[in-house]
Amino acid sequence: MSYSIGEVAKMLDLTVPTLRYYDKEGLLPLLERTESGIRKFNDIDIESLKIVECLKASGMSIKDIRTFINWCGEGDSSLKQRYDMFIERKAAVEKQIEELNKVMETIDFKCWYYKTALDAGTEAVHQQIKSGKSI
Amino acid sequence: MSYSIGEVAKMLDLTVPTLRYYDKEGLLPLLERTESGIRKFNDIDIESLKIVECLKASGMSIKDIRTFINWCGEGDSSLKQRYDMFIERKAAVEKQIEELNKVMETIDFKCWYYKTALDAGTEAVHQQIKSGKSI
DNA sequence: ATACAACCTAAACCTGACTTTAGGTCAACA
DNA sequence: TGTTGACCTAAAGTCAGGTTTAGGTTGTAT
């Protein structure tokens, strides 16, 4: 099976220019073309793009993703680098989740704060001792 | 207690120019100054900045944070908007955590994939049926 | 044959969130 | 009194990650 750039854009919820940009940035080094120069994506390209999206969602830059893609093209000699990179990504994502959990606590407090204020009709319900300007 | 911009930068792990930028962007509307124009941060400003950081970490833009800050200055008439905003933020953060958990699954798989490949000395250990290019 | 959508490139443009630069003021210490 | 470090502003610069534009080609349906 092979897909046009427009089909892939729909499948992965990306725009056509974004896919061209990724290609230009070297994230699709093995992408094939028709004789007339039209890109032909196969299932492995789609899987690669899903990994690219995963790495992007983990907070990696395009430049660092390209480094990884290049390692993939170098074969077994880069296995250690690639392993280390995923271990590092794991730690980074764990840290982000932790951070978001802390953010959630604050947001949950604010939801309660504004719900009670809204029920009371006024934020003054929360001004026990400390008064004055506040968000 | 009041603090200089440099002290606040250290306390919140921000740069001095970033704090000036936030001020210029209207995130600190009640910030006081000395007669000679030097910024004087008090404890409530610090708390406000912590909320700004929380909202930023939840994925909000400076522009939208300013809108919220402006609502805070409008008093009780904006309670509903502020409540709704936090409910929306809660949903947004939940979605991000969910997304990161999916990302984690893929990364965990890749950690396993590369660990076994590394132990075997070659990625070929994973090529059972489908062979060819792959990341 | 002709239209029309989908494809192509190169290059310019855009946005957000800062950072850097340039030129100046202020406050405390020796 | 001088000098040093921290403060100030306005304006320009930076960077990532795309998006838009302009001009052109391709392929399929009528």
GROMACS .gro file of C-alpha atoms (C1' of nucleotides) in nm:
model
  330
    1MET     CA    1   0.000   0.000   0.000
    2SER     CA    2   0.115   0.351  -0.072
    3TYR     CA    3  -0.046   0.684   0.013
    4SER     CA    4  -0.036   1.039  -0.120
    5ILE     CA    5   0.076   1.326   0.101
    6GLY     CA    6  -0.287   1.442   0.132
    7GLU     CA    7  -0.404   1.100   0.248
    8VAL     CA    8  -0.125   1.082   0.507
    9ALA     CA    9  -0.209   1.432   0.630
   10LYS     CA   10  -0.567   1.318   0.696
   11MET     CA   11  -0.460   0.990   0.854
   12LEU     CA   12  -0.222   1.157   1.100
   13ASP     CA   13  -0.409   1.483   1.141
   14LEU     CA   14  -0.122   1.693   1.010
   15THR     CA   15  -0.123   1.947   0.728
   16VAL     CA   16   0.031   1.881   0.388
   17PRO     CA   17   0.286   2.164   0.435
   18THR     CA   18   0.385   2.016   0.771
   19LEU     CA   19   0.462   1.681   0.608
   20ARG     CA   20   0.669   1.857   0.338
   21TYR     CA   21   0.847   2.049   0.613
   22TYR     CA   22   0.929   1.726   0.800
   23ASP     CA   23   1.061   1.576   0.478
   24LYS     CA   24   1.276   1.883   0.413
   25GLU     CA   25   1.406   1.865   0.772
   26GLY     CA   26   1.524   1.511   0.715
   27LEU     CA   27   1.266   1.321   0.919
   28LEU     CA   28   1.173   1.100   0.624
   29PRO     CA   29   1.504   1.002   0.466
   30LEU     CA   30   1.373   0.687   0.301
   31LEU     CA   31   1.059   0.834   0.152
   32GLU     CA   32   1.008   0.729  -0.209
   33ARG     CA   33   0.883   0.934  -0.503
   34THR     CA   34   0.715   0.858  -0.833
   35GLU     CA   35   0.912   0.924  -1.150
   36SER     CA   36   0.751   1.264  -1.171
   37GLY     CA   37   0.859   1.357  -0.819
   38ILE     CA   38   0.541   1.293  -0.623
   39ARG     CA   39   0.590   1.158  -0.270
   40LYS     CA   40   0.477   0.798  -0.207
   41PHE     CA   41   0.429   0.710   0.162
   42ASN     CA   42   0.417   0.344   0.262
   43ASP     CA   43   0.308   0.181   0.588
   44ILE     CA   44   0.657   0.198   0.733
   45ASP     CA   45   0.669   0.573   0.663
   46ILE     CA   46   0.340   0.607   0.849
   47GLU     CA   47   0.482   0.414   1.145
   48SER     CA   48   0.792   0.635   1.139
   49LEU     CA   49   0.574   0.945   1.140
   50LYS     CA   50   0.385   0.809   1.440
   51ILE     CA   51   0.716   0.776   1.626
   52VAL     CA   52   0.805   1.129   1.519
   53GLU     CA   53   0.475   1.250   1.665
   54CYS     CA   54   0.541   1.056   1.983
   55LEU     CA   55   0.887   1.208   2.023
   56LYS     CA   56   0.747   1.552   1.948
   57ALA     CA   57   0.479   1.501   2.214
   58SER     CA   58   0.752   1.400   2.457
   59GLY     CA   59   0.905   1.743   2.410
   60MET     CA   60   1.183   1.674   2.160
   61SER     CA   61   1.283   1.930   1.898
   62ILE     CA   62   1.278   1.854   1.525
   63LYS     CA   63   1.658   1.880   1.526
   64ASP     CA   64   1.694   1.612   1.794
   65ILE     CA   65   1.437   1.391   1.624
   66ARG     CA   66   1.645   1.418   1.307
   67THR     CA   67   1.952   1.304   1.501
   68PHE     CA   68   1.757   0.997   1.612
   69ILE     CA   69   1.636   0.928   1.257
   70ASN     CA   70   1.996   0.951   1.138
   71TRP     CA   71   2.102   0.701   1.405
   72CYS     CA   72   1.835   0.466   1.274
   73GLY     CA   73   2.000   0.483   0.934
   74GLU     CA   74   2.340   0.394   1.081
   75GLY     CA   75   2.237   0.046   1.192
   76ASP     CA   76   2.346  -0.147   1.497
   77SER     CA   77   2.640   0.081   1.578
   78SER     CA   78   2.395   0.339   1.716
   79LEU     CA   79   2.181   0.102   1.926
   80LYS     CA   80   2.328   0.233   2.252
   81GLN     CA   81   2.259   0.597   2.162
   82ARG     CA   82   1.903   0.514   2.064
   83TYR     CA   83   1.844   0.315   2.383
   84ASP     CA   84   1.989   0.594   2.597
   85MET     CA   85   1.771   0.847   2.416
   86PHE     CA   86   1.451   0.657   2.497
   87ILE     CA   87   1.556   0.617   2.861
   88GLU     CA   88   1.608   0.994   2.870
   89ARG     CA   89   1.271   1.053   2.704
   90LYS     CA   90   1.107   0.829   2.962
   91ALA     CA   91   1.251   1.041   3.242
   92ALA     CA   92   1.147   1.362   3.066
   93VAL     CA   93   0.789   1.245   3.022
   94GLU     CA   94   0.771   1.125   3.383
   95LYS     CA   95   0.883   1.470   3.490
   96GLN     CA   96   0.621   1.638   3.273
   97ILE     CA   97   0.346   1.417   3.414
   98GLU     CA   98   0.461   1.496   3.766
   99GLU     CA   99   0.458   1.868   3.685
  100LEU     CA  100   0.109   1.842   3.536
  101ASN     CA  101  -0.013   1.661   3.846
  102LYS     CA  102   0.107   1.953   4.058
  103VAL     CA  103  -0.062   2.194   3.818
  104MET     CA  104  -0.379   1.987   3.856
  105GLU     CA  105  -0.377   2.031   4.232
  106THR     CA  106  -0.364   2.407   4.198
  107ILE     CA  107  -0.634   2.405   3.932
  108ASP     CA  108  -0.857   2.181   4.143
  109PHE     CA  109  -0.817   2.424   4.430
  110LYS     CA  110  -0.910   2.714   4.202
  111CYS     CA  111  -1.213   2.525   4.073
  112TRP     CA  112  -1.331   2.480   4.431
  113TYR     CA  113  -1.242   2.840   4.515
  114TYR     CA  114  -1.444   2.982   4.226
  115LYS     CA  115  -1.730   2.737   4.269
  116THR     CA  116  -1.785   2.843   4.630
  117ALA     CA  117  -1.739   3.209   4.536
  118LEU     CA  118  -1.991   3.169   4.257
  119ASP     CA  119  -2.239   2.995   4.490
  120ALA     CA  120  -2.197   3.275   4.743
  121GLY     CA  121  -2.226   3.538   4.471
  122THR     CA  122  -1.902   3.699   4.583
  123GLU     CA  123  -1.535   3.624   4.615
  124ALA     CA  124  -1.548   3.794   4.957
  125VAL     CA  125  -1.653   3.458   5.100
  126HIS     CA  126  -1.285   3.365   5.087
  127GLN     CA  127  -1.149   3.672   5.259
  128GLN     CA  128  -1.115   3.552   5.615
  129ILE     CA  129  -0.808   3.735   5.734
  130LYS     CA  130  -0.584   3.834   5.448
  131SER     CA  131  -0.766   4.085   5.234
  132GLY     CA  132  -0.660   4.307   4.950
  133LYS     CA  133  -0.556   4.238   4.598
  134SER     CA  134  -0.542   3.875   4.499
  135ILE     CA  135  -0.592   3.647   4.207
  136MET     CA  136   0.775   4.223   5.298
  137SER     CA  137   0.874   4.350   4.955
  138TYR     CA  138   1.124   4.212   4.706
  139SER     CA  139   1.335   4.343   4.420
  140ILE     CA  140   1.295   4.204   4.069
  141GLY     CA  141   1.624   4.017   4.108
  142GLU     CA  142   1.511   3.851   4.430
  143VAL     CA  143   1.183   3.745   4.271
  144ALA     CA  144   1.366   3.607   3.968
  145LYS     CA  145   1.570   3.383   4.198
  146MET     CA  146   1.269   3.282   4.407
  147LEU     CA  147   1.063   3.173   4.106
  148ASP     CA  148   1.350   3.060   3.884
  149LEU     CA  149   1.268   3.315   3.613
  150THR     CA  150   1.499   3.572   3.454
  151VAL     CA  151   1.477   3.943   3.530
  152PRO     CA  152   1.390   4.025   3.165
  153THR     CA  153   1.111   3.767   3.178
  154LEU     CA  154   0.958   3.936   3.481
  155ARG     CA  155   0.980   4.276   3.305
  156TYR     CA  156   0.822   4.118   2.999
  157TYR     CA  157   0.533   3.979   3.208
  158ASP     CA  158   0.484   4.321   3.359
  159LYS     CA  159   0.483   4.485   3.015
  160GLU     CA  160   0.232   4.224   2.896
  161GLY     CA  161  -0.006   4.319   3.175
  162LEU     CA  162   0.032   4.015   3.398
  163LEU     CA  163   0.117   4.229   3.701
  164PRO     CA  164  -0.131   4.517   3.690
  165LEU     CA  165  -0.109   4.595   4.061
  166LEU     CA  166   0.266   4.589   4.093
  167GLU     CA  167   0.395   4.886   4.289
  168ARG     CA  168   0.703   5.098   4.227
  169THR     CA  169   0.929   5.315   4.436
  170GLU     CA  170   0.923   5.690   4.369
  171SER     CA  171   1.218   5.645   4.138
  172GLY     CA  172   1.038   5.380   3.932
  173ILE     CA  173   1.189   5.060   4.074
  174ARG     CA  174   0.951   4.763   4.093
  175LYS     CA  175   0.850   4.647   4.442
  176PHE     CA  176   0.703   4.293   4.456
  177ASN     CA  177   0.503   4.188   4.761
  178ASP     CA  178   0.387   3.844   4.872
  179ILE     CA  179   0.062   3.872   4.682
  180ASP     CA  180   0.253   3.952   4.362
  181ILE     CA  181   0.459   3.638   4.422
  182GLU     CA  182   0.140   3.433   4.464
  183SER     CA  183   0.000   3.586   4.146
  184LEU     CA  184   0.316   3.493   3.959
  185LYS     CA  185   0.286   3.138   4.085
  186ILE     CA  186  -0.064   3.122   3.938
  187VAL     CA  187   0.072   3.268   3.613
  188GLU     CA  188   0.333   2.990   3.607
  189CYS     CA  189   0.065   2.733   3.677
  190LEU     CA  190  -0.153   2.858   3.393
  191LYS     CA  191   0.147   2.870   3.161
  192ALA     CA  192   0.232   2.510   3.253
  193SER     CA  193  -0.127   2.416   3.176
  194GLY     CA  194  -0.071   2.538   2.821
  195MET     CA  195  -0.225   2.885   2.830
  196SER     CA  196  -0.080   3.170   2.623
  197ILE     CA  197   0.035   3.498   2.780
  198LYS     CA  198  -0.254   3.669   2.604
  199ASP     CA  199  -0.513   3.440   2.762
  200ILE     CA  200  -0.347   3.468   3.101
  201ARG     CA  201  -0.377   3.847   3.068
  202THR     CA  202  -0.747   3.810   2.999
  203PHE     CA  203  -0.780   3.615   3.323
  204ILE     CA  204  -0.576   3.873   3.515
  205ASN     CA  205  -0.804   4.143   3.378
  206TRP     CA  206  -1.110   3.949   3.493
  207CYS     CA  207  -0.958   3.937   3.840
  208GLY     CA  208  -0.950   4.315   3.839
  209GLU     CA  209  -1.316   4.337   3.745
  210GLY     CA  210  -1.440   4.184   4.068
  211ASP     CA  211  -1.737   3.955   4.124
  212SER     CA  212  -1.895   4.023   3.784
  213SER     CA  213  -1.634   3.797   3.623
  214LEU     CA  214  -1.659   3.507   3.869
  215LYS     CA  215  -1.840   3.286   3.617
  216GLN     CA  216  -1.581   3.344   3.345
  217ARG     CA  217  -1.299   3.266   3.585
  218TYR     CA  218  -1.471   2.952   3.711
  219ASP     CA  219  -1.538   2.834   3.355
  220MET     CA  220  -1.179   2.903   3.263
  221PHE     CA  221  -1.045   2.682   3.541
  222ILE     CA  222  -1.288   2.405   3.449
  223GLU     CA  223  -1.160   2.431   3.093
  224ARG     CA  224  -0.799   2.426   3.216
  225LYS     CA  225  -0.876   2.115   3.419
  226ALA     CA  226  -1.002   1.939   3.107
  227ALA     CA  227  -0.701   2.057   2.906
  228VAL     CA  228  -0.454   1.929   3.165
  229GLU     CA  229  -0.639   1.597   3.194
  230LYS     CA  230  -0.610   1.561   2.818
  231GLN     CA  231  -0.238   1.638   2.826
  232ILE     CA  232  -0.179   1.381   3.100
  233GLU     CA  233  -0.374   1.123   2.901
  234GLU     CA  234  -0.169   1.203   2.592
  235LEU     CA  235   0.156   1.174   2.789
  236ASN     CA  236   0.045   0.837   2.925
  237LYS     CA  237  -0.001   0.713   2.569
  238VAL     CA  238   0.339   0.854   2.477
  239MET     CA  239   0.480   0.668   2.779
  240GLU     CA  240   0.347   0.338   2.650
  241THR     CA  241   0.523   0.384   2.320
  242ILE     CA  242   0.843   0.493   2.490
  243ASP     CA  243   0.832   0.197   2.727
  244PHE     CA  244   0.796  -0.032   2.428
  245LYS     CA  245   1.093   0.133   2.260
  246CYS     CA  246   1.300   0.103   2.578
  247TRP     CA  247   1.229  -0.269   2.578
  248TYR     CA  248   1.289  -0.293   2.204
  249TYR     CA  249   1.631  -0.128   2.226
  250LYS     CA  250   1.730  -0.307   2.544
  251THR     CA  251   1.674  -0.649   2.388
  252ALA     CA  252   1.843  -0.536   2.066
  253LEU     CA  253   2.139  -0.407   2.268
  254ASP     CA  254   2.161  -0.733   2.463
  255ALA     CA  255   2.151  -0.929   2.140
  256GLY     CA  256   2.404  -0.696   1.980
  257THR     CA  257   2.176  -0.639   1.684
  258GLU     CA  258   1.838  -0.498   1.598
  259ALA     CA  259   1.786  -0.801   1.372
  260VAL     CA  260   1.660  -0.986   1.680
  261HIS     CA  261   1.331  -0.804   1.621
  262GLN     CA  262   1.293  -0.886   1.255
  263GLN     CA  263   1.068  -1.188   1.268
  264ILE     CA  264   0.855  -1.148   0.958
  265LYS     CA  265   0.840  -0.790   0.846
  266SER     CA  266   1.185  -0.677   0.745
  267GLY     CA  267   1.316  -0.370   0.578
  268LYS     CA  268   1.347  -0.011   0.682
  269SER     CA  269   1.209   0.076   1.019
  270ILE     CA  270   1.260   0.308   1.308
  271DA     C1'  271  -0.911   1.870  -2.514
  272DT     C1'  272  -0.991   2.095  -2.110
  273DA     C1'  273  -1.068   2.185  -1.670
  274DC     C1'  274  -0.971   2.116  -1.202
  275DA     C1'  275  -0.797   1.925  -0.787
  276DA     C1'  276  -0.377   1.762  -0.592
  277DC     C1'  277   0.080   1.761  -0.631
  278DC     C1'  278   0.567   2.013  -0.657
  279DT     C1'  279   0.960   2.386  -0.507
  280DA     C1'  280   1.174   2.792  -0.313
  281DA     C1'  281   1.141   3.155  -0.049
  282DA     C1'  282   0.914   3.477   0.228
  283DC     C1'  283   0.632   3.533   0.618
  284DC     C1'  284   0.429   3.459   1.086
  285DT     C1'  285   0.365   3.384   1.596
  286DG     C1'  286   0.477   3.337   2.066
  287DA     C1'  287   0.773   3.396   2.419
  288DC     C1'  288   1.139   3.555   2.536
  289DT     C1'  289   1.643   3.765   2.509
  290DT     C1'  290   1.969   4.100   2.385
  291DT     C1'  291   2.134   4.553   2.313
  292DA     C1'  292   2.204   5.031   2.397
  293DG     C1'  293   2.183   5.395   2.670
  294DG     C1'  294   2.073   5.569   3.096
  295DT     C1'  295   1.949   5.608   3.643
  296DC     C1'  296   1.990   5.467   4.129
  297DA     C1'  297   2.173   5.319   4.577
  298DA     C1'  298   2.515   5.154   4.872
  299DC     C1'  299   2.972   5.097   5.001
  300DA     C1'  300   3.498   5.231   5.029
  301DT     C1'  301   3.333   6.117   4.579
  302DG     C1'  302   3.356   5.763   4.293
  303DT     C1'  303   3.259   5.332   4.129
  304DT     C1'  304   3.009   4.925   4.112
  305DG     C1'  305   2.616   4.634   4.077
  306DA     C1'  306   2.122   4.638   4.030
  307DC     C1'  307   1.779   4.872   3.847
  308DC     C1'  308   1.516   5.122   3.432
  309DT     C1'  309   1.320   5.173   2.910
  310DA     C1'  310   1.259   5.106   2.421
  311DA     C1'  311   1.356   4.866   2.047
  312DA     C1'  312   1.565   4.519   1.791
  313DG     C1'  313   1.689   4.036   1.760
  314DT     C1'  314   1.624   3.530   1.813
  315DC     C1'  315   1.432   3.074   1.771
  316DA     C1'  316   1.126   2.693   1.675
  317DG     C1'  317   0.792   2.524   1.416
  318DG     C1'  318   0.542   2.577   1.110
  319DT     C1'  319   0.232   2.855   0.721
  320DT     C1'  320   0.171   3.122   0.316
  321DT     C1'  321   0.267   3.271  -0.136
  322DA     C1'  322   0.390   3.245  -0.610
  323DG     C1'  323   0.461   3.005  -0.989
  324DG     C1'  324   0.461   2.573  -1.200
  325DT     C1'  325   0.347   2.039  -1.308
  326DT     C1'  326   0.054   1.617  -1.290
  327DG     C1'  327  -0.326   1.316  -1.329
  328DT     C1'  328  -0.798   1.213  -1.368
  329DA     C1'  329  -1.269   1.295  -1.501
  330DT     C1'  330  -1.581   1.491  -1.849
   0.00000   0.00000   0.00000
